[in-house]
Amino acid sequence: MRNDTPILVKKITALSLITILMVGFFWAFTEMPKGSSVNVNNRVSRLYILKNVKAATKSLNSGNFFAKGMKPLRSDVPYSPITFGKSANLEDGAANVVTSIVVDYRGFDTLGEVTVLFLAATGVAMLFFGKRKKNIIKAQASLIMSVGTRIAYAVILLFGIYIFVHGHLTPGGGFPGGAVIASGVLGLFLGNDHYESNHLGLKLFESLSGMAFVIIGLTGLFSVNSFLANFLPTGVIGDLYSAGFIALIYIAIGMKVGAELSAVVDSMIVDTEEEWS
Amino acid sequence: MLDAFLGWTGVVFVFIGVFFLFLGALGILRLPDLLNRLQAGTKSTTLGVVATSIGVGLIVRGWILFAAALAVFLLMTNPISSHAIARASYRAGVKLYPGTHPDKCEERKWKLPEDGEEK
């Protein structure tokens, strides 16, 4: 549509576009499932929502937790009270309830959070771009720092990996694990004079782990008919190999956050012109 | 017998750690300038936290590995961070306590070693 098009034609085109959009919205909303046709009680999340623990345990013990007409999600496992280290009947099998909420029930939201962090890292890199390529002698770190940070880096890396691998068992997860790894990289930058990070490796790591997150979600879409749904056996609560795909997703998030925050630290380190006093 | 012995040893360790943590807090409150406070904070909290975690590991026997790992990590990183803070603060020109008599760093003038020279 050019500039010399009559204004009436423009208005008619805009009106028809808006009409099509509105009809589309209306159609999409009426096609959504109605509340009564979805059996919300099918999910074990009712156990978490029921705040009265005593009443929940009592009804579980007496075997009438489900009202009439409801069916449990998994009929192969008998229902029983949840016990750490023994139970296998939960929907996701995570010992850490918060992790099961964050990664399993709200996995799509977590994907958005990772994207927010990615945008923040990109903004920081744009702000500081090109400011550190000066040939100025940085104030030299002492021998204690340069040796000690290199030894501590290995331990910190191991600890970060421990945090995000045990995200479904302990109060931890991908985000704190990645932050711990980035703190180790910060130590390397502070302790060594001419330390250069592998930019290509960081970018590759970050992109691949982000892709792994989406690929795990798509696997759930194809196998269980829901994006980011659990498609692995849930195991026994409290084991390392339990909780289905939560550990996989947290490994992906941890690697992504670690690489992103390391890139942020890398772009924020600016060589100073400070002289020794 | 062994359990009781190890448990009471752990209690003694925890009390030693608590005592040194208290000394660290007292030093941070009472000492005059940054370097003195840093010394009190670092030395006493290193020993205090290490002794406390070892004591907890002795009391609850399943946690001894975690406690040992924590102790090794603290022994490795706490002095390094304290050293870095002290060095940076001295170079940034934090004023010393007037009673600090032999200031060896002042005598050395903190020369910047040239490239290729021995540190």
Short mmCIF file of C-alpha atoms in Angstrom, two decimals:
data_model
loop_
_atom_site.label_atom_id
_atom_site.label_comp_id
_atom_site.label_asym_id
_atom_site.label_seq_id
_atom_site.Cartn_x
_atom_site.Cartn_y
_atom_site.Cartn_z
CA MET A 1 0.00 0.00 0.00
CA ARG A 2 1.60 3.23 -1.15
CA ASN A 3 1.40 6.75 0.16
CA ASP A 4 -0.98 7.94 -2.51
CA THR A 5 -3.62 5.31 -1.79
CA PRO A 6 -7.01 6.89 -1.00
CA ILE A 7 -7.66 7.17 2.70
CA LEU A 8 -10.97 5.33 2.41
CA VAL A 9 -9.23 2.19 1.10
CA LYS A 10 -6.76 2.35 3.98
CA LYS A 11 -9.52 2.59 6.55
CA ILE A 12 -11.51 -0.25 5.03
CA THR A 13 -8.42 -2.48 4.98
CA ALA A 14 -7.64 -1.70 8.62
CA LEU A 15 -11.23 -2.37 9.63
CA SER A 16 -11.30 -5.73 7.90
CA LEU A 17 -7.98 -6.71 9.51
CA ILE A 18 -9.31 -5.82 12.95
CA THR A 19 -12.49 -7.76 12.29
CA ILE A 20 -10.55 -10.85 11.29
CA LEU A 21 -8.40 -10.59 14.42
CA MET A 22 -11.40 -10.15 16.70
CA VAL A 23 -13.23 -13.07 15.17
CA GLY A 24 -10.09 -15.15 15.56
CA PHE A 25 -9.76 -14.24 19.23
CA PHE A 26 -13.40 -14.96 19.91
CA TRP A 27 -13.18 -18.31 18.14
CA ALA A 28 -10.00 -19.27 20.02
CA PHE A 29 -11.48 -18.45 23.40
CA THR A 30 -14.70 -20.33 22.76
CA GLU A 31 -12.72 -23.34 21.62
CA MET A 32 -10.83 -23.56 24.92
CA PRO A 33 -11.89 -26.43 27.22
CA LYS A 34 -14.56 -25.58 29.72
CA GLY A 35 -13.81 -25.91 33.38
CA SER A 36 -16.28 -28.68 34.00
CA SER A 37 -14.98 -30.92 31.26
CA VAL A 38 -11.47 -31.17 32.79
CA ASN A 39 -11.16 -33.33 35.87
CA VAL A 40 -8.84 -31.20 37.96
CA ASN A 41 -8.86 -33.78 40.73
CA ASN A 42 -6.85 -36.13 38.57
CA ARG A 43 -3.64 -34.46 39.62
CA VAL A 44 -1.61 -35.22 42.68
CA SER A 45 -1.09 -31.48 43.12
CA ARG A 46 -4.21 -31.67 45.25
CA LEU A 47 -1.93 -33.13 47.91
CA TYR A 48 0.07 -29.94 47.91
CA ILE A 49 -2.92 -27.65 47.74
CA LEU A 50 -4.61 -29.30 50.72
CA LYS A 51 -2.89 -27.37 53.51
CA ASN A 52 -4.32 -29.36 56.40
CA VAL A 53 -1.72 -32.10 56.71
CA LYS A 54 -3.49 -33.99 59.43
CA ALA A 55 -6.72 -34.19 57.50
CA ALA A 56 -4.89 -35.20 54.32
CA THR A 57 -3.00 -37.97 56.10
CA LYS A 58 -6.18 -39.18 57.74
CA SER A 59 -8.09 -39.35 54.49
CA LEU A 60 -5.14 -41.01 52.76
CA ASN A 61 -4.86 -43.59 55.51
CA SER A 62 -8.55 -44.40 55.41
CA GLY A 63 -8.33 -44.79 51.65
CA ASN A 64 -11.06 -42.34 50.72
CA PHE A 65 -8.96 -39.48 49.49
CA PHE A 66 -10.65 -39.55 46.12
CA ALA A 67 -14.27 -38.58 46.02
CA LYS A 68 -16.80 -40.71 44.19
CA GLY A 69 -16.38 -40.80 40.46
CA MET A 70 -12.74 -39.69 40.47
CA LYS A 71 -10.01 -41.94 39.19
CA PRO A 72 -6.36 -41.70 40.21
CA LEU A 73 -3.95 -40.77 37.46
CA ARG A 74 -1.92 -43.95 37.82
CA SER A 75 -3.96 -46.97 38.64
CA ASP A 76 -0.96 -49.34 38.68
CA VAL A 77 0.36 -47.94 41.97
CA PRO A 78 -1.85 -48.16 45.08
CA TYR A 79 -2.42 -44.93 46.93
CA SER A 80 -0.67 -44.50 50.27
CA PRO A 81 0.72 -41.68 52.41
CA ILE A 82 3.86 -40.04 51.06
CA THR A 83 7.04 -41.27 52.72
CA PHE A 84 10.53 -40.01 52.00
CA GLY A 85 12.64 -42.77 50.50
CA LYS A 86 9.71 -45.18 50.01
CA SER A 87 6.86 -43.67 48.07
CA ALA A 88 6.67 -43.97 44.34
CA ASN A 89 3.18 -42.78 43.66
CA LEU A 90 3.60 -39.10 43.15
CA GLU A 91 2.97 -37.52 39.84
CA ASP A 92 6.48 -36.15 39.50
CA GLY A 93 8.29 -37.83 42.40
CA ALA A 94 10.29 -34.79 43.51
CA ALA A 95 11.28 -34.58 47.15
CA ASN A 96 11.51 -30.82 46.86
CA VAL A 97 7.96 -29.57 46.42
CA VAL A 98 9.06 -26.15 45.22
CA THR A 99 11.09 -27.71 42.43
CA SER A 100 8.14 -29.78 41.33
CA ILE A 101 6.06 -26.61 41.15
CA VAL A 102 8.70 -24.53 39.40
CA VAL A 103 9.89 -27.06 36.85
CA ASP A 104 7.01 -29.46 36.41
CA TYR A 105 3.79 -27.51 36.82
CA ARG A 106 5.21 -24.14 35.80
CA GLY A 107 7.89 -25.29 33.39
CA PHE A 108 6.76 -22.87 30.71
CA ASP A 109 7.19 -19.98 33.12
CA THR A 110 10.71 -21.18 33.93
CA LEU A 111 11.50 -21.17 30.22
CA GLY A 112 10.40 -17.54 30.19
CA GLU A 113 12.63 -16.75 33.17
CA VAL A 114 15.62 -18.22 31.39
CA THR A 115 14.77 -16.02 28.41
CA VAL A 116 14.61 -12.96 30.69
CA LEU A 117 18.09 -13.77 31.98
CA PHE A 118 19.32 -14.20 28.43
CA LEU A 119 17.96 -10.75 27.50
CA ALA A 120 19.63 -9.21 30.56
CA ALA A 121 22.97 -10.79 29.63
CA THR A 122 22.62 -9.52 26.08
CA GLY A 123 21.90 -6.01 27.35
CA VAL A 124 24.95 -6.03 29.60
CA ALA A 125 27.13 -7.25 26.73
CA MET A 126 25.82 -4.45 24.51
CA LEU A 127 26.45 -1.82 27.18
CA PHE A 128 30.02 -2.83 27.85
CA PHE A 129 30.99 -3.87 24.36
CA GLY A 130 34.43 -2.77 23.24
CA LYS A 131 35.44 -1.10 26.48
CA ARG A 132 37.93 -3.67 27.63
CA LYS A 133 40.19 -4.07 24.64
CA LYS A 134 42.79 -1.61 25.87
CA ASN A 135 46.43 -2.42 26.30
CA ILE A 136 46.72 -1.21 29.84
CA ILE A 137 48.67 -3.10 32.45
CA LYS A 138 46.12 -4.22 34.95
CA ALA A 139 47.03 -4.01 38.60
CA GLN A 140 48.70 -7.32 39.18
CA ALA A 141 47.09 -9.81 41.49
CA SER A 142 49.27 -11.33 44.14
CA LEU A 143 50.62 -14.85 43.97
CA ILE A 144 48.25 -16.02 46.69
CA MET A 145 45.24 -14.88 44.69
CA SER A 146 46.40 -16.29 41.38
CA VAL A 147 47.16 -19.74 42.79
CA GLY A 148 44.29 -19.86 45.25
CA THR A 149 41.57 -18.88 42.80
CA ARG A 150 42.73 -21.52 40.36
CA ILE A 151 42.49 -24.20 43.04
CA ALA A 152 39.20 -22.89 44.37
CA TYR A 153 37.71 -22.72 40.88
CA ALA A 154 37.64 -26.51 40.58
CA VAL A 155 35.93 -26.91 43.93
CA ILE A 156 33.42 -24.14 43.20
CA LEU A 157 32.63 -25.69 39.82
CA LEU A 158 32.04 -29.05 41.47
CA PHE A 159 29.81 -27.47 44.09
CA GLY A 160 27.73 -25.67 41.46
CA ILE A 161 27.26 -28.91 39.55
CA TYR A 162 26.25 -30.62 42.81
CA ILE A 163 23.64 -27.92 43.44
CA PHE A 164 21.93 -28.17 40.11
CA VAL A 165 22.10 -31.95 39.83
CA HIS A 166 20.39 -32.30 43.22
CA GLY A 167 17.77 -29.66 42.41
CA HIS A 168 14.87 -32.07 42.92
CA LEU A 169 16.16 -33.25 46.32
CA THR A 170 17.60 -30.22 48.08
CA PRO A 171 16.72 -26.55 48.19
CA GLY A 172 18.76 -25.60 45.18
CA GLY A 173 18.43 -25.75 41.47
CA GLY A 174 19.63 -24.47 38.16
CA PHE A 175 19.70 -20.78 38.94
CA PRO A 176 21.76 -20.88 42.18
CA GLY A 177 24.03 -23.54 40.71
CA GLY A 178 24.75 -21.40 37.69
CA ALA A 179 25.38 -18.37 39.89
CA VAL A 180 27.89 -20.36 41.96
CA ILE A 181 29.73 -21.42 38.80
CA ALA A 182 29.83 -17.81 37.62
CA SER A 183 31.32 -16.76 40.96
CA GLY A 184 34.15 -19.22 40.37
CA VAL A 185 34.77 -17.67 36.96
CA LEU A 186 34.79 -14.23 38.60
CA GLY A 187 37.54 -15.49 40.90
CA LEU A 188 39.55 -16.57 37.89
CA PHE A 189 39.18 -13.11 36.36
CA LEU A 190 40.26 -11.40 39.57
CA GLY A 191 43.17 -13.67 40.28
CA ASN A 192 44.86 -13.97 36.91
CA ASP A 193 46.25 -11.02 35.02
CA HIS A 194 45.66 -11.92 31.42
CA TYR A 195 42.82 -14.38 31.73
CA GLU A 196 40.66 -14.57 28.64
CA SER A 197 37.49 -16.57 28.56
CA ASN A 198 36.59 -18.73 25.61
CA HIS A 199 33.84 -16.61 24.09
CA LEU A 200 32.88 -19.10 21.41
CA GLY A 201 32.71 -21.91 23.96
CA LEU A 202 30.50 -19.87 26.28
CA LYS A 203 28.11 -18.96 23.46
CA LEU A 204 28.00 -22.54 22.23
CA PHE A 205 27.36 -23.90 25.72
CA GLU A 206 24.61 -21.41 26.38
CA SER A 207 22.84 -21.97 23.08
CA LEU A 208 23.07 -25.75 23.27
CA SER A 209 21.68 -25.89 26.81
CA GLY A 210 18.85 -23.53 25.89
CA MET A 211 18.08 -25.76 22.93
CA ALA A 212 18.18 -28.80 25.22
CA PHE A 213 15.49 -27.23 27.40
CA VAL A 214 13.19 -26.69 24.42
CA ILE A 215 13.95 -30.14 23.02
CA ILE A 216 13.02 -31.78 26.33
CA GLY A 217 9.78 -29.80 26.27
CA LEU A 218 9.06 -30.89 22.71
CA THR A 219 9.73 -34.52 23.64
CA GLY A 220 7.04 -34.15 26.28
CA LEU A 221 4.74 -32.63 23.67
CA PHE A 222 5.19 -35.56 21.31
CA SER A 223 5.08 -38.37 23.86
CA VAL A 224 2.59 -37.16 26.51
CA ASN A 225 0.69 -34.60 24.43
CA SER A 226 1.67 -31.63 26.54
CA PHE A 227 4.56 -29.22 26.24
CA LEU A 228 7.10 -29.71 29.06
CA ALA A 229 5.25 -32.71 30.45
CA ASN A 230 7.08 -35.41 32.35
CA PHE A 231 7.83 -38.37 30.11
CA LEU A 232 10.25 -40.31 32.31
CA PRO A 233 9.57 -42.73 35.19
CA THR A 234 9.38 -40.88 38.48
CA GLY A 235 11.17 -43.36 40.71
CA VAL A 236 11.31 -43.32 44.49
CA ILE A 237 11.17 -40.03 46.37
CA GLY A 238 14.60 -39.12 47.66
CA ASP A 239 16.71 -41.07 45.18
CA LEU A 240 19.09 -39.29 42.88
CA TYR A 241 17.50 -40.91 39.84
CA SER A 242 13.95 -39.82 40.51
CA ALA A 243 11.49 -37.10 39.64
CA GLY A 244 11.56 -37.83 35.94
CA PHE A 245 12.77 -35.02 33.75
CA ILE A 246 13.26 -32.40 36.47
CA ALA A 247 16.94 -33.25 36.84
CA LEU A 248 17.46 -33.03 33.07
CA ILE A 249 15.82 -29.62 32.88
CA TYR A 250 17.77 -28.35 35.85
CA ILE A 251 21.04 -29.51 34.31
CA ALA A 252 20.15 -27.57 31.17
CA ILE A 253 19.16 -24.47 33.18
CA GLY A 254 22.28 -24.67 35.33
CA MET A 255 24.62 -24.85 32.35
CA LYS A 256 22.78 -22.03 30.61
CA VAL A 257 22.75 -19.73 33.64
CA GLY A 258 26.40 -20.49 34.40
CA ALA A 259 27.49 -19.67 30.87
CA GLU A 260 25.34 -16.53 30.74
CA LEU A 261 26.51 -15.12 34.05
CA SER A 262 30.12 -15.95 33.16
CA ALA A 263 29.66 -13.95 29.95
CA VAL A 264 28.22 -11.08 32.02
CA VAL A 265 31.22 -11.16 34.35
CA ASP A 266 33.51 -11.30 31.33
CA SER A 267 31.98 -8.19 29.79
CA MET A 268 31.90 -6.33 33.09
CA ILE A 269 35.60 -6.78 33.84
CA VAL A 270 37.14 -3.54 32.60
CA ASP A 271 40.86 -3.03 32.77
CA THR A 272 41.70 -0.06 34.91
CA GLU A 273 44.47 2.44 34.49
CA GLU A 274 45.21 2.53 38.17
CA GLU A 275 48.82 2.92 39.24
CA TRP A 276 50.31 1.34 42.32
CA SER A 277 50.42 3.76 45.19
CA MET B 1 30.20 -46.30 74.19
CA LEU B 2 31.90 -45.10 71.03
CA ASP B 3 28.80 -43.20 70.03
CA ALA B 4 28.66 -41.39 73.35
CA PHE B 5 32.38 -40.60 73.23
CA LEU B 6 32.20 -39.22 69.69
CA GLY B 7 29.07 -37.28 70.53
CA TRP B 8 30.60 -35.57 73.54
CA THR B 9 33.76 -34.86 71.55
CA GLY B 10 31.55 -33.23 68.96
CA VAL B 11 29.88 -31.13 71.64
CA VAL B 12 33.29 -29.95 72.85
CA PHE B 13 34.25 -29.07 69.26
CA VAL B 14 31.04 -27.12 68.79
CA PHE B 15 31.68 -25.18 71.98
CA ILE B 16 35.23 -24.34 70.89
CA GLY B 17 33.85 -23.12 67.58
CA VAL B 18 31.17 -21.02 69.24
CA PHE B 19 33.75 -19.48 71.55
CA PHE B 20 35.97 -18.47 68.64
CA LEU B 21 33.02 -17.11 66.69
CA PHE B 22 32.17 -15.00 69.71
CA LEU B 23 35.75 -13.73 69.84
CA GLY B 24 35.53 -12.82 66.16
CA ALA B 25 32.35 -10.82 66.72
CA LEU B 26 33.91 -9.10 69.73
CA GLY B 27 37.01 -8.22 67.71
CA ILE B 28 34.97 -6.74 64.88
CA LEU B 29 33.12 -4.66 67.43
CA ARG B 30 36.12 -3.48 69.43
CA LEU B 31 39.19 -3.24 67.20
CA PRO B 32 40.05 0.19 65.78
CA ASP B 33 40.66 -0.04 62.02
CA LEU B 34 39.94 -2.19 59.00
CA LEU B 35 43.01 -4.40 58.98
CA ASN B 36 42.68 -5.29 62.65
CA ARG B 37 39.02 -6.06 62.26
CA LEU B 38 39.73 -8.16 59.19
CA GLN B 39 42.31 -10.14 61.12
CA ALA B 40 39.91 -10.78 63.98
CA GLY B 41 37.07 -11.70 61.65
CA THR B 42 39.05 -14.01 59.41
CA LYS B 43 41.18 -15.90 61.88
CA SER B 44 38.53 -16.54 64.45
CA THR B 45 35.75 -17.35 62.02
CA THR B 46 37.96 -19.77 60.09
CA LEU B 47 38.71 -21.75 63.22
CA GLY B 48 35.19 -21.26 64.58
CA VAL B 49 33.32 -22.47 61.52
CA VAL B 50 35.71 -25.37 60.93
CA ALA B 51 35.44 -26.55 64.54
CA THR B 52 31.67 -26.15 64.56
CA SER B 53 31.19 -28.13 61.35
CA ILE B 54 33.55 -30.89 62.48
CA GLY B 55 31.67 -31.07 65.77
CA VAL B 56 28.33 -31.36 64.00
CA GLY B 57 29.81 -34.08 61.81
CA LEU B 58 30.91 -35.98 64.91
CA ILE B 59 27.51 -35.65 66.57
CA VAL B 60 25.49 -36.65 63.51
CA ARG B 61 27.74 -39.29 61.98
CA GLY B 62 26.11 -39.23 58.54
CA TRP B 63 27.23 -35.68 57.91
CA ILE B 64 30.94 -36.14 58.55
CA LEU B 65 31.81 -36.12 54.85
CA PHE B 66 29.85 -32.94 54.22
CA ALA B 67 31.41 -31.34 57.28
CA ALA B 68 34.91 -32.29 56.17
CA ALA B 69 34.29 -30.94 52.67
CA LEU B 70 32.95 -27.70 54.15
CA ALA B 71 35.98 -27.40 56.44
CA VAL B 72 38.44 -27.96 53.60
CA PHE B 73 36.64 -25.43 51.41
CA LEU B 74 36.62 -22.81 54.16
CA LEU B 75 40.27 -23.38 54.99
CA MET B 76 41.06 -22.90 51.32
CA THR B 77 38.99 -19.83 50.48
CA ASN B 78 38.61 -17.78 53.65
CA PRO B 79 42.27 -16.71 53.98
CA ILE B 80 42.47 -15.96 50.26
CA SER B 81 39.45 -13.66 50.29
CA SER B 82 40.68 -11.95 53.43
CA HIS B 83 44.09 -11.42 51.83
CA ALA B 84 42.49 -9.93 48.73
CA ILE B 85 40.32 -7.57 50.78
CA ALA B 86 43.25 -6.42 52.90
CA ARG B 87 45.49 -5.83 49.91
CA ALA B 88 42.84 -3.95 47.97
CA SER B 89 41.94 -1.79 50.96
CA TYR B 90 45.59 -0.93 51.65
CA ARG B 91 46.12 0.02 48.04
CA ALA B 92 42.91 2.03 47.99
CA GLY B 93 44.37 4.15 50.79
CA VAL B 94 42.38 3.15 53.81
CA LYS B 95 43.83 4.97 56.80
CA LEU B 96 45.60 2.83 59.36
CA TYR B 97 45.28 3.02 63.09
CA PRO B 98 47.82 5.62 64.32
CA GLY B 99 49.39 3.11 66.66
CA THR B 100 50.46 0.85 63.80
CA HIS B 101 54.20 1.15 64.17
CA PRO B 102 56.19 -1.01 61.74
CA ASP B 103 54.38 -0.52 58.42
CA LYS B 104 56.48 -2.75 56.18
CA CYS B 105 54.32 -2.15 53.14
CA GLU B 106 54.98 1.58 53.46
CA GLU B 107 58.73 0.88 53.53
CA ARG B 108 58.53 -1.23 50.40
CA LYS B 109 56.53 1.51 48.63
CA TRP B 110 54.60 -1.21 46.81
CA LYS B 111 56.65 -1.07 43.64
CA LEU B 112 54.92 -2.34 40.55
CA PRO B 113 57.04 -5.12 39.10
CA GLU B 114 57.79 -4.53 35.44
CA ASP B 115 56.86 -7.07 32.84
CA GLY B 116 59.32 -9.95 32.77
CA GLU B 117 60.67 -9.14 36.19
CA GLU B 118 60.39 -11.56 39.05
CA LYS B 119 57.45 -10.94 41.35
#
